[in-house]
Tab-separated table of C-alpha atoms and ligand atoms in Angstrom:
chain	number	residue	atom	x	y	z
U	1	UNK	CA	0.000	0.000	0.000
U	2	UNK	CA	1.349	3.445	-0.896
U	3	UNK	CA	2.177	5.605	2.100
U	4	UNK	CA	-0.352	8.334	2.938
U	5	UNK	CA	0.763	11.929	2.516
U	6	UNK	CA	0.698	14.102	5.613
U	7	UNK	CA	1.846	17.618	6.486
U	8	UNK	CA	3.629	16.968	9.789
U	9	UNK	CA	4.974	13.779	11.310
U	10	UNK	CA	6.060	13.824	14.956
U	11	UNK	CA	8.353	10.875	15.648
U	12	UNK	CA	10.594	9.550	18.412
U	13	UNK	CA	8.042	10.683	21.006
U	14	UNK	CA	6.580	9.448	24.239
U	15	UNK	CA	2.958	9.968	23.187
U	16	UNK	CA	0.399	10.335	25.982
U	17	UNK	CA	-2.599	9.729	23.736
U	18	UNK	CA	-5.351	10.263	26.366
U	19	UNK	CA	-7.466	7.790	24.381
U	20	UNK	CA	-10.082	5.696	26.202
U	21	UNK	CA	-7.405	3.297	27.483
U	22	UNK	CA	-4.892	6.134	28.171
U	23	UNK	CA	-2.439	4.380	25.844
U	24	UNK	CA	1.162	5.625	25.857
U	25	UNK	CA	3.283	4.966	22.745
U	26	UNK	CA	6.994	5.016	23.436
U	27	UNK	CA	8.459	5.421	20.896
U	28	UNK	CA	5.345	6.755	19.259
U	29	UNK	CA	4.487	8.869	16.243
U	30	UNK	CA	1.691	11.255	15.287
U	31	UNK	CA	0.804	12.170	11.701
U	32	UNK	CA	-1.024	15.435	11.028
U	33	UNK	CA	-2.882	16.250	7.839
U	34	UNK	CA	-4.268	19.769	7.527
U	35	UNK	CA	-6.089	20.597	10.757
U	36	UNK	CA	-6.514	17.001	11.845
U	37	UNK	CA	-4.714	14.059	13.365
U	38	UNK	CA	-4.419	11.468	10.616
U	39	UNK	CA	-2.746	8.672	12.524
U	40	UNK	CA	-1.178	8.049	15.930
U	41	UNK	CA	0.433	4.936	17.339
U	42	UNK	CA	3.682	3.057	17.865
U	43	UNK	CA	6.443	4.472	15.654
U	44	UNK	CA	7.020	1.110	13.944
U	45	UNK	CA	3.396	1.016	12.820
U	46	UNK	CA	2.915	4.652	11.803
U	47	UNK	CA	6.211	5.387	10.029
U	48	UNK	CA	5.883	2.896	7.117
U	49	UNK	CA	2.370	4.160	6.334
U	50	UNK	CA	3.235	7.856	6.135
U	51	UNK	CA	5.005	10.151	3.731
U	52	UNK	CA	5.499	13.481	5.514
U	53	UNK	CA	6.267	16.966	4.200
U	54	UNK	CA	7.791	17.901	7.531
U	55	UNK	CA	9.210	15.680	10.265
U	56	UNK	CA	9.609	16.787	13.887
U	57	UNK	CA	11.896	14.574	15.971
U	58	UNK	CA	10.683	14.853	19.578
U	59	UNK	CA	13.978	13.434	20.846
U	60	UNK	CA	12.166	10.950	23.056
U	61	UNK	CA	10.275	13.686	24.900
U	62	UNK	CA	6.651	13.624	25.960
U	63	UNK	CA	3.925	14.595	23.491
U	64	UNK	CA	0.425	15.218	24.819
U	65	UNK	CA	-2.848	16.892	23.796
U	66	UNK	CA	-2.960	20.689	24.214
U	67	UNK	CA	-4.317	21.808	27.580
U	68	UNK	CA	-7.765	23.371	27.790
U	69	UNK	CA	-8.317	26.468	29.945
U	70	UNK	CA	-12.008	26.192	30.727
U	71	UNK	CA	-12.533	29.587	32.383
U	72	UNK	CA	-10.444	32.661	31.699
U	73	UNK	CA	-11.214	36.396	31.927
U	74	UNK	CA	-8.773	37.721	29.323
U	75	UNK	CA	-9.788	41.336	29.997
U	76	UNK	CA	-8.560	41.086	33.609
U	77	UNK	CA	-5.190	39.540	32.725
U	78	UNK	CA	-3.183	42.720	33.369
U	79	UNK	CA	-4.525	43.270	36.894
U	80	UNK	CA	-1.841	41.093	38.462
U	81	UNK	CA	0.544	43.138	40.546
U	82	UNK	CA	-1.691	46.199	40.089
U	83	UNK	CA	-4.587	45.145	42.308
U	84	UNK	CA	-3.352	44.406	45.819
U	85	UNK	CA	-2.921	40.802	46.938
U	86	UNK	CA	-2.692	41.894	50.589
U	87	UNK	CA	-6.035	41.291	52.338
U	88	UNK	CA	-5.094	43.890	54.968
U	89	UNK	CA	-4.542	46.524	52.280
U	90	UNK	CA	-7.444	46.092	49.866
U	91	UNK	CA	-6.947	48.039	46.654
U	92	UNK	CA	-8.917	51.249	46.332
U	93	UNK	CA	-9.380	52.971	43.018
U	94	UNK	CA	-10.019	56.633	42.395
U	95	UNK	CA	-11.876	56.626	39.098
U	96	UNK	CA	-15.627	56.996	38.665
U	97	UNK	CA	-16.269	59.518	41.405
U	98	UNK	CA	-13.119	60.306	43.322
U	99	UNK	CA	-12.619	56.990	45.044
U	100	UNK	CA	-16.197	56.706	46.193
U	101	UNK	CA	-15.712	53.080	46.782
U	102	UNK	CA	-16.543	51.124	43.639
U	103	UNK	CA	-14.987	47.675	43.922
U	104	UNK	CA	-11.591	47.774	42.268
U	105	UNK	CA	-12.258	45.080	39.651
U	106	UNK	CA	-15.320	47.115	38.617
U	107	UNK	CA	-13.203	50.258	38.303
U	108	UNK	CA	-10.698	48.352	36.176
U	109	UNK	CA	-13.426	46.941	33.932
U	110	UNK	CA	-15.011	50.390	33.584
U	111	UNK	CA	-11.656	51.857	32.542
U	112	UNK	CA	-10.724	49.411	29.769
U	113	UNK	CA	-10.913	50.387	26.110
U	114	UNK	CA	-11.054	48.039	23.130
U	115	UNK	CA	-7.307	48.551	22.764
U	116	UNK	CA	-6.772	47.464	26.386
U	117	UNK	CA	-8.954	44.400	25.901
U	118	UNK	CA	-6.905	43.448	22.855
U	119	UNK	CA	-3.551	44.000	24.603
U	120	UNK	CA	-4.688	42.018	27.628
U	121	UNK	CA	-6.132	39.144	25.589
U	122	UNK	CA	-3.050	39.022	23.383
U	123	UNK	CA	-0.742	38.646	26.369
U	124	UNK	CA	-3.065	36.059	27.956
U	125	UNK	CA	-3.296	34.026	24.739
U	126	UNK	CA	0.452	34.182	24.143
U	127	UNK	CA	1.035	33.104	27.737
U	128	UNK	CA	-1.405	30.223	27.260
U	129	UNK	CA	0.239	29.040	24.052
U	130	UNK	CA	3.744	29.172	25.508
U	131	UNK	CA	2.536	27.093	28.463
U	132	UNK	CA	1.016	24.373	26.312
U	133	UNK	CA	-2.600	25.624	26.191
U	134	UNK	CA	-4.300	25.402	22.816
U	135	UNK	CA	-7.836	26.322	23.835
U	136	UNK	CA	-9.738	28.538	26.261
U	137	UNK	CA	-13.304	29.412	27.228
U	138	UNK	CA	-14.040	33.030	28.114
U	139	UNK	CA	-17.079	33.380	30.389
U	140	UNK	CA	-18.750	36.407	28.783
U	141	UNK	CA	-16.650	39.152	30.319
U	142	UNK	CA	-15.063	40.805	27.287
U	143	UNK	CA	-16.953	43.976	26.339
U	144	UNK	CA	-15.699	43.779	22.750
U	145	UNK	CA	-15.442	40.043	21.976
U	146	UNK	CA	-13.866	40.757	18.566
U	147	UNK	CA	-10.826	42.181	20.394
U	148	UNK	CA	-10.269	38.864	22.165
U	149	UNK	CA	-11.061	36.862	19.021
U	150	UNK	CA	-8.455	38.794	17.009
U	151	UNK	CA	-5.858	38.318	19.756
U	152	UNK	CA	-6.439	34.550	19.955
U	153	UNK	CA	-6.373	34.153	16.167
U	154	UNK	CA	-3.102	36.098	15.962
U	155	UNK	CA	-1.501	33.805	18.537
U	156	UNK	CA	-3.132	30.816	16.814
U	157	UNK	CA	-5.071	29.249	19.686
U	158	UNK	CA	-8.647	28.039	19.823
U	159	UNK	CA	-11.303	29.636	22.005
U	160	UNK	CA	-14.943	30.224	22.718
U	161	UNK	CA	-16.504	33.590	23.595
U	162	UNK	CA	-19.861	34.654	24.997
U	163	UNK	CA	-21.987	37.813	25.111
U	164	UNK	CA	-20.705	40.337	27.640
U	165	UNK	CA	-21.933	40.395	31.215
U	166	UNK	CA	-25.439	39.009	30.958
U	167	UNK	CA	-27.169	39.796	34.227
U	168	UNK	CA	-30.508	41.202	35.353
U	169	UNK	CA	-30.284	41.461	39.108
U	170	UNK	CA	-28.010	43.621	41.216
U	171	UNK	CA	-27.601	41.071	43.995
U	172	UNK	CA	-24.743	38.684	44.258
U	173	UNK	CA	-21.893	40.231	42.400
U	174	UNK	CA	-20.308	43.567	41.774
U	175	UNK	CA	-19.173	42.669	38.272
U	176	UNK	CA	-22.724	42.429	37.013
U	177	UNK	CA	-23.310	46.174	37.463
U	178	UNK	CA	-20.764	47.786	35.182
U	179	UNK	CA	-21.111	51.070	33.300
U	180	UNK	CA	-21.176	49.347	29.904
U	181	UNK	CA	-23.450	46.470	30.862
U	182	UNK	CA	-26.474	47.603	32.875
U	183	UNK	CA	-28.065	44.536	34.489
U	184	UNK	CA	-31.461	44.362	32.810
U	185	UNK	CA	-33.329	41.356	31.457
U	186	UNK	CA	-34.093	43.292	28.267
U	187	UNK	CA	-30.414	43.931	27.521
U	188	UNK	CA	-29.425	40.364	28.389
U	189	UNK	CA	-32.083	38.812	26.144
U	190	UNK	CA	-31.216	41.149	23.283
U	191	UNK	CA	-27.534	40.200	23.328
U	192	UNK	CA	-27.908	36.534	24.217
U	193	UNK	CA	-26.671	34.120	21.591
U	194	UNK	CA	-24.963	36.756	19.453
U	195	UNK	CA	-21.526	35.179	19.832
U	196	UNK	CA	-22.885	31.825	18.609
U	197	UNK	CA	-22.747	33.276	15.077
U	198	UNK	CA	-19.082	32.246	15.149
U	199	UNK	CA	-20.090	28.556	15.142
U	200	UNK	CA	-21.459	28.776	11.578
U	201	UNK	CA	-17.954	28.107	10.261
U	202	UNK	CA	-16.988	24.683	11.628
U	203	UNK	CA	-13.329	25.430	10.857
U	204	UNK	CA	-13.207	28.733	12.748
U	205	UNK	CA	-10.684	28.838	15.600
U	206	UNK	CA	-13.039	30.936	17.704
U	207	UNK	CA	-16.523	29.733	18.546
U	208	UNK	CA	-19.279	30.976	20.816
U	209	UNK	CA	-21.289	29.696	23.763
U	210	UNK	CA	-23.796	31.045	26.291
U	211	UNK	CA	-22.750	32.580	29.593
U	212	UNK	CA	-24.452	34.593	32.275
U	213	UNK	CA	-22.238	36.158	34.893
U	214	UNK	CA	-23.953	34.205	37.665
U	215	UNK	CA	-23.128	34.225	41.379
U	216	UNK	CA	-26.656	35.375	42.176
U	217	UNK	CA	-26.798	38.060	39.471
U	218	UNK	CA	-29.402	36.370	37.264
U	219	UNK	CA	-33.155	35.907	37.732
U	220	UNK	CA	-34.750	32.527	37.070
U	221	UNK	CA	-36.193	33.978	33.865
U	222	UNK	CA	-32.711	34.878	32.611
U	223	UNK	CA	-31.228	31.519	33.631
U	224	UNK	CA	-34.017	29.630	31.870
U	225	UNK	CA	-33.582	31.715	28.722
U	226	UNK	CA	-29.818	31.128	28.774
U	227	UNK	CA	-30.184	27.363	29.130
U	228	UNK	CA	-32.766	27.300	26.329
U	229	UNK	CA	-30.512	29.402	24.089
U	230	UNK	CA	-27.584	27.034	24.782
U	231	UNK	CA	-29.788	24.019	23.939
U	232	UNK	CA	-31.009	25.659	20.722
U	233	UNK	CA	-27.457	26.470	19.651
U	234	UNK	CA	-25.985	23.113	20.767
U	235	UNK	CA	-23.404	24.860	22.965
U	236	UNK	CA	-22.581	24.960	26.666
U	237	UNK	CA	-24.113	27.283	29.225
U	238	UNK	CA	-21.782	28.564	31.925
U	239	UNK	CA	-21.943	30.776	35.007
U	240	UNK	CA	-20.036	31.505	38.219
U	241	UNK	CA	-21.508	29.753	41.239
U	242	UNK	CA	-20.878	29.128	44.950
U	243	UNK	CA	-17.437	30.718	45.115
U	244	UNK	CA	-17.346	32.187	48.646
U	245	UNK	CA	-19.368	31.358	51.797
U	246	UNK	CA	-20.971	34.851	51.834
U	247	UNK	CA	-22.365	34.406	48.310
U	248	UNK	CA	-23.769	31.009	49.236
U	249	UNK	CA	-25.437	32.455	52.328
U	250	UNK	CA	-27.057	35.173	50.187
U	251	UNK	CA	-28.286	32.548	47.684
U	252	UNK	CA	-29.689	30.360	50.486
U	253	UNK	CA	-31.717	33.282	51.843
U	254	UNK	CA	-32.879	34.483	48.440
U	255	UNK	CA	-33.904	31.071	47.149
U	256	UNK	CA	-35.058	29.478	50.388
U	257	UNK	CA	-33.047	26.393	49.500
U	258	UNK	CA	-29.596	25.420	48.288
U	259	UNK	CA	-28.789	26.993	44.911
U	260	UNK	CA	-27.948	23.870	42.910
U	261	UNK	CA	-31.140	22.183	44.082
U	262	UNK	CA	-33.081	25.219	42.905
U	263	UNK	CA	-31.283	25.209	39.546
U	264	UNK	CA	-32.131	21.539	39.068
U	265	UNK	CA	-35.796	22.294	39.832
U	266	UNK	CA	-36.017	25.125	37.303
U	267	UNK	CA	-34.340	22.953	34.652
U	268	UNK	CA	-31.127	24.867	34.002
U	269	UNK	CA	-28.702	22.028	34.770
U	270	UNK	CA	-27.839	19.284	32.298
U	271	UNK	CA	-24.964	17.802	30.310
U	272	UNK	CA	-24.351	21.128	28.537
U	273	UNK	CA	-24.100	23.151	31.777
U	274	UNK	CA	-20.580	23.958	33.024
U	275	UNK	CA	-20.497	25.964	36.231
U	276	UNK	CA	-17.308	27.461	37.587
U	277	UNK	CA	-15.929	27.523	41.172
U	278	UNK	CA	-18.571	25.417	42.986
U	279	UNK	CA	-16.430	25.474	46.121
U	280	UNK	CA	-19.329	25.078	48.509
U	281	UNK	CA	-21.661	22.166	47.794
U	282	UNK	CA	-23.954	20.580	50.361
U	283	UNK	CA	-25.093	16.932	50.102
U	284	UNK	CA	-28.360	17.733	48.306
U	285	UNK	CA	-26.427	19.897	45.839
U	286	UNK	CA	-23.898	17.140	45.200
U	287	UNK	CA	-26.788	14.853	44.230
U	288	UNK	CA	-28.269	17.527	41.940
U	289	UNK	CA	-24.926	18.054	40.188
U	290	UNK	CA	-24.201	14.352	39.741
U	291	UNK	CA	-27.697	13.512	38.506
U	292	UNK	CA	-27.733	16.368	35.986
U	293	UNK	CA	-24.628	15.183	34.108
U	294	UNK	CA	-23.246	18.748	34.173
U	295	UNK	CA	-19.559	19.705	34.253
U	296	UNK	CA	-17.795	21.593	37.031
U	297	UNK	CA	-14.862	23.896	36.350
U	298	UNK	CA	-12.456	23.579	39.249
U	299	UNK	CA	-10.337	26.528	40.219
U	300	UNK	CA	-7.774	25.461	42.802
U	301	UNK	CA	-5.860	28.767	42.370
U	302	UNK	CA	-8.523	31.110	43.716
U	303	UNK	CA	-9.642	28.459	46.221
U	304	UNK	CA	-6.182	28.601	47.780
U	305	UNK	CA	-5.648	32.344	47.237
U	306	UNK	CA	-8.825	33.406	49.060
U	307	UNK	CA	-8.443	30.846	51.842
U	308	UNK	CA	-11.805	29.254	51.043
U	309	UNK	CA	-10.486	26.067	52.641
U	310	UNK	CA	-10.430	27.706	56.094
U	311	UNK	CA	-14.145	26.988	56.420
U	312	UNK	CA	-15.029	24.756	53.475
U	313	UNK	CA	-13.878	21.395	52.251
U	314	UNK	CA	-13.717	21.151	48.483
U	315	UNK	CA	-15.643	18.199	47.094
U	316	UNK	CA	-14.182	18.016	43.590
U	317	UNK	CA	-12.707	14.546	43.932
U	318	UNK	CA	-15.954	13.262	45.408
U	319	UNK	CA	-17.795	14.641	42.350
U	320	UNK	CA	-15.225	13.061	40.058
U	321	UNK	CA	-15.558	9.692	41.793
U	322	UNK	CA	-19.329	9.914	41.234
U	323	UNK	CA	-18.861	10.515	37.514
U	324	UNK	CA	-19.089	14.308	37.204
U	325	UNK	CA	-16.811	15.772	34.554
U	326	UNK	CA	-14.270	18.330	35.810
U	327	UNK	CA	-12.272	20.932	33.875
U	328	UNK	CA	-9.739	23.435	35.156
U	329	UNK	CA	-10.118	27.221	35.070
U	330	UNK	CA	-7.499	29.825	35.976
U	331	UNK	CA	-10.068	32.660	36.244
U	332	UNK	CA	-7.533	35.496	36.414
U	333	UNK	CA	-3.827	34.677	36.690
U	334	UNK	CA	-3.057	36.380	39.967
U	335	UNK	CA	0.274	34.798	40.796
U	336	UNK	CA	-0.195	31.471	39.028
U	337	UNK	CA	0.157	31.204	35.290
U	338	UNK	CA	-1.280	28.696	32.849
U	339	UNK	CA	0.100	25.211	33.428
U	340	UNK	CA	0.167	25.445	37.205
U	341	UNK	CA	-3.419	24.395	37.964
U	342	UNK	CA	-2.815	20.630	37.744
U	343	UNK	CA	-0.038	21.079	40.295
U	344	UNK	CA	-2.139	23.368	42.523
U	345	UNK	CA	-5.104	20.985	42.320
U	346	UNK	CA	-2.882	18.096	43.300
U	347	UNK	CA	-1.515	19.985	46.330
U	348	UNK	CA	-4.906	21.451	47.345
U	349	UNK	CA	-6.221	17.870	47.396
U	350	UNK	CA	-3.286	16.592	49.448
U	351	UNK	CA	-3.756	19.499	51.877
U	352	UNK	CA	-7.208	18.247	52.808
U	353	UNK	CA	-6.148	14.615	53.004
U	354	UNK	CA	-7.335	13.596	49.523
U	355	UNK	CA	-5.357	12.240	46.598
U	356	UNK	CA	-5.611	12.636	42.858
U	357	UNK	CA	-3.053	10.968	40.611
U	358	UNK	CA	-0.942	12.952	38.111
U	359	UNK	CA	-2.865	11.121	35.381
U	360	UNK	CA	-6.091	12.329	36.975
U	361	UNK	CA	-5.086	15.984	36.824
U	362	UNK	CA	-3.873	15.512	33.241
U	363	UNK	CA	-7.288	14.089	32.326
U	364	UNK	CA	-8.989	17.155	33.811
U	365	UNK	CA	-6.628	19.531	31.960
U	366	UNK	CA	-7.257	17.883	28.573
U	367	UNK	CA	-10.320	15.633	28.196
U	368	UNK	CA	-12.197	17.263	31.073
U	369	UNK	CA	-11.718	20.795	29.765
U	370	UNK	CA	-12.742	19.709	26.263
U	371	UNK	CA	-15.944	18.166	27.609
U	372	UNK	CA	-16.658	21.218	29.799
U	373	UNK	CA	-16.580	23.301	26.597
U	374	UNK	CA	-18.749	20.820	24.718
U	375	UNK	CA	-15.863	20.169	22.340
U	376	UNK	CA	-15.044	16.586	23.400
U	377	UNK	CA	-15.459	15.303	19.833
U	378	UNK	CA	-13.007	17.879	18.499
U	379	UNK	CA	-10.139	18.125	21.021
U	380	UNK	CA	-8.732	16.692	24.275
U	381	UNK	CA	-6.891	13.606	23.043
U	382	UNK	CA	-4.480	12.486	20.326
U	383	UNK	CA	-6.720	10.303	18.189
U	384	UNK	CA	-7.372	10.172	14.438
U	385	UNK	CA	-10.168	12.526	13.416
U	386	UNK	CA	-9.586	15.020	16.208
U	387	UNK	CA	-8.028	18.408	15.588
U	388	UNK	CA	-4.232	18.471	15.802
U	389	UNK	CA	-3.801	20.408	19.078
U	390	UNK	CA	-0.565	18.948	20.401
U	391	UNK	CA	2.265	19.855	22.780
U	392	UNK	CA	5.809	18.567	22.318
U	393	UNK	CA	7.993	18.730	25.410
U	394	UNK	CA	11.772	18.831	25.671
U	395	UNK	CA	13.930	16.366	27.547
U	396	UNK	CA	17.088	18.395	28.080
U	397	UNK	CA	16.308	19.897	31.447
U	398	UNK	CA	16.684	18.530	34.961
U	399	UNK	CA	12.962	18.591	35.738
U	400	UNK	CA	12.292	16.238	32.803
U	401	UNK	CA	14.583	13.610	34.319
U	402	UNK	CA	15.021	10.798	35.093
U	403	UNK	CA	12.127	9.891	32.801
U	404	UNK	CA	10.861	7.156	35.084
U	405	UNK	CA	7.236	8.293	35.046
U	406	UNK	CA	6.544	10.595	32.085
U	407	UNK	CA	3.116	11.648	33.404
U	408	UNK	CA	4.280	12.466	36.939
U	409	UNK	CA	7.352	14.342	35.719
U	410	UNK	CA	5.572	16.309	33.002
U	411	UNK	CA	2.468	17.341	34.915
U	412	UNK	CA	3.783	17.833	38.440
U	413	UNK	CA	7.535	18.408	38.187
U	414	UNK	CA	8.496	20.043	34.878
U	415	UNK	CA	5.091	21.699	34.451
U	416	UNK	CA	5.367	24.475	31.855
U	417	UNK	CA	9.157	24.589	31.862
U	418	UNK	CA	9.489	21.757	29.354
U	419	UNK	CA	7.049	23.065	26.720
U	420	UNK	CA	9.004	23.266	23.457
U	421	UNK	CA	6.647	23.105	20.474
U	422	UNK	CA	2.920	23.732	20.378
U	423	UNK	CA	0.713	22.794	17.454
U	424	UNK	CA	-2.851	24.090	17.230
U	425	UNK	CA	-5.263	23.285	14.407
U	426	UNK	CA	-2.354	21.609	12.601
U	427	UNK	CA	-0.197	24.753	12.692
U	428	UNK	CA	3.062	25.095	14.633
U	429	UNK	CA	2.353	28.170	16.784
U	430	UNK	CA	5.200	27.822	19.297
U	431	UNK	CA	8.651	26.505	18.436
U	432	UNK	CA	11.603	26.310	20.796
U	433	UNK	CA	9.388	27.988	23.412
U	434	UNK	CA	8.644	31.045	21.262
U	435	UNK	CA	5.714	32.187	19.153
U	436	UNK	CA	6.125	31.521	15.449
U	437	UNK	CA	3.412	34.062	14.673
U	438	UNK	CA	4.075	37.196	16.652
U	439	UNK	CA	6.939	39.447	17.621
U	440	UNK	CA	6.649	38.731	21.352
U	441	UNK	CA	8.327	42.016	22.328
U	442	UNK	CA	5.500	43.951	20.622
U	443	UNK	CA	2.915	41.983	22.640
U	444	UNK	CA	4.785	42.675	25.877
U	445	UNK	CA	5.145	46.391	25.156
U	446	UNK	CA	1.436	46.714	24.340
U	447	UNK	CA	0.605	44.945	27.618
U	448	UNK	CA	2.929	47.197	29.634
U	449	UNK	CA	1.497	50.341	28.044
U	450	UNK	CA	-2.058	49.162	28.686
U	451	UNK	CA	-1.337	48.347	32.345
U	452	UNK	CA	0.254	51.784	32.805
U	453	UNK	CA	-2.789	53.492	31.290
U	454	UNK	CA	-5.242	51.498	33.384
U	455	UNK	CA	-3.313	52.073	36.612
U	456	UNK	CA	-3.261	55.799	35.895
U	457	UNK	CA	-7.003	55.841	35.174
U	458	UNK	CA	-7.948	53.841	38.254
U	459	UNK	CA	-5.420	55.477	40.575
U	460	UNK	CA	-3.777	52.152	41.382
U	461	UNK	CA	-0.147	52.224	42.394
U	462	UNK	CA	0.506	48.580	43.277
U	463	UNK	CA	1.680	47.371	46.679
U	464	UNK	CA	5.441	47.603	46.282
U	465	UNK	CA	6.616	50.556	48.381
U	466	UNK	CA	10.372	49.924	48.289
U	467	UNK	CA	12.366	52.861	46.919
U	468	UNK	CA	13.091	52.453	43.221
U	469	UNK	CA	16.387	54.282	42.542
U	470	UNK	CA	17.712	55.589	39.273
U	471	UNK	CA	14.364	56.939	38.136
C	1	ZN	ZN1	-14.413	33.883	36.821
């Protein structure tokens, strides 16, 4: 039989396929044709069947599916270091009325321009790609979604966007009452589903889904409409939920029962629902989540950062054991970056006496994220027919040694340090750790300029009060 032509052949690799059996091929090979994976398997089986235009020798290093970031606010990416991390010195802004006390994330969001949203999203997407992420889901918090879409397309990663800040009730969360997105049912219903227009082109890198902001900022009418719109468009429906004990208390009082039980009763849960945070779940809510078949987007970063564990025990591994799909979401990279959540999730679990294997966190970061986005047929594993979203690691660094357990070492030890080449949609977007598409220094300068502008507008000065000399 004549060998099949393909565009890229990755050989001499330790392929973590993430197929149903979690097969590892070592040495393995992956053949890519156009956007798709054509063939993957043991090198001795794949090589004779393939004639490749381009061959990438992985040098024996690990190759795995691109990670999926299931919840990221690209517009807030530049807040790190600007908005205080010190709970005793909460950040206070001065915009919008001379420091009259608008929450600082609201001030930041009110200050951003389309140019800022683009600069912030571009840095976030570049950071994702360089850390082995090939896909992200933005939860409806970009005022100008085209700015984020352009940024992601320029970097070359996949993503899904939603209509901005859908909310119709002031309760629950500050972010649902921004200058540019008044929380009314009329506005929310008018915008809802607009971003799903992106799904008309099945080959588009950027798709759309349905999001409401959540955390108590949506009426039952809005939640029902959002779930219906997601069903009609065959996409996922996402919202923030049960992040901090105070929010849960407010929900309990407002609803007269536990929130997830209420959501099950009004019919807004289901296999296409993916709720983020879900730190506080009581027994009746656990049952509602499990029975609905919904996904939960786990955010161990903010869980640790805000000390949620002081009063609450996370129940993610219990959900997982009962069959609920989990993805990971970074929310806003405060001090963590992309690629650190599997490690943080592992440690957060150990800290409360639980255990998840390195393979378990890798499943959540790939297959779980794909499923949480409703894209499980498209991405999440290295199997023929799926899109070629693939990360090639490097072996020549101490953290990638001794090579005894490639999953343990890659996910928990080397983490992002060993990312060498990233392929998304069949295109090499990162090579030797650097973007093949963009002049990275231009992205960094745009991000710095945007952060300077936003800090000036909001009156933020950062926490560092050491004298900076030579200025
Ligand atoms: Zn969030």
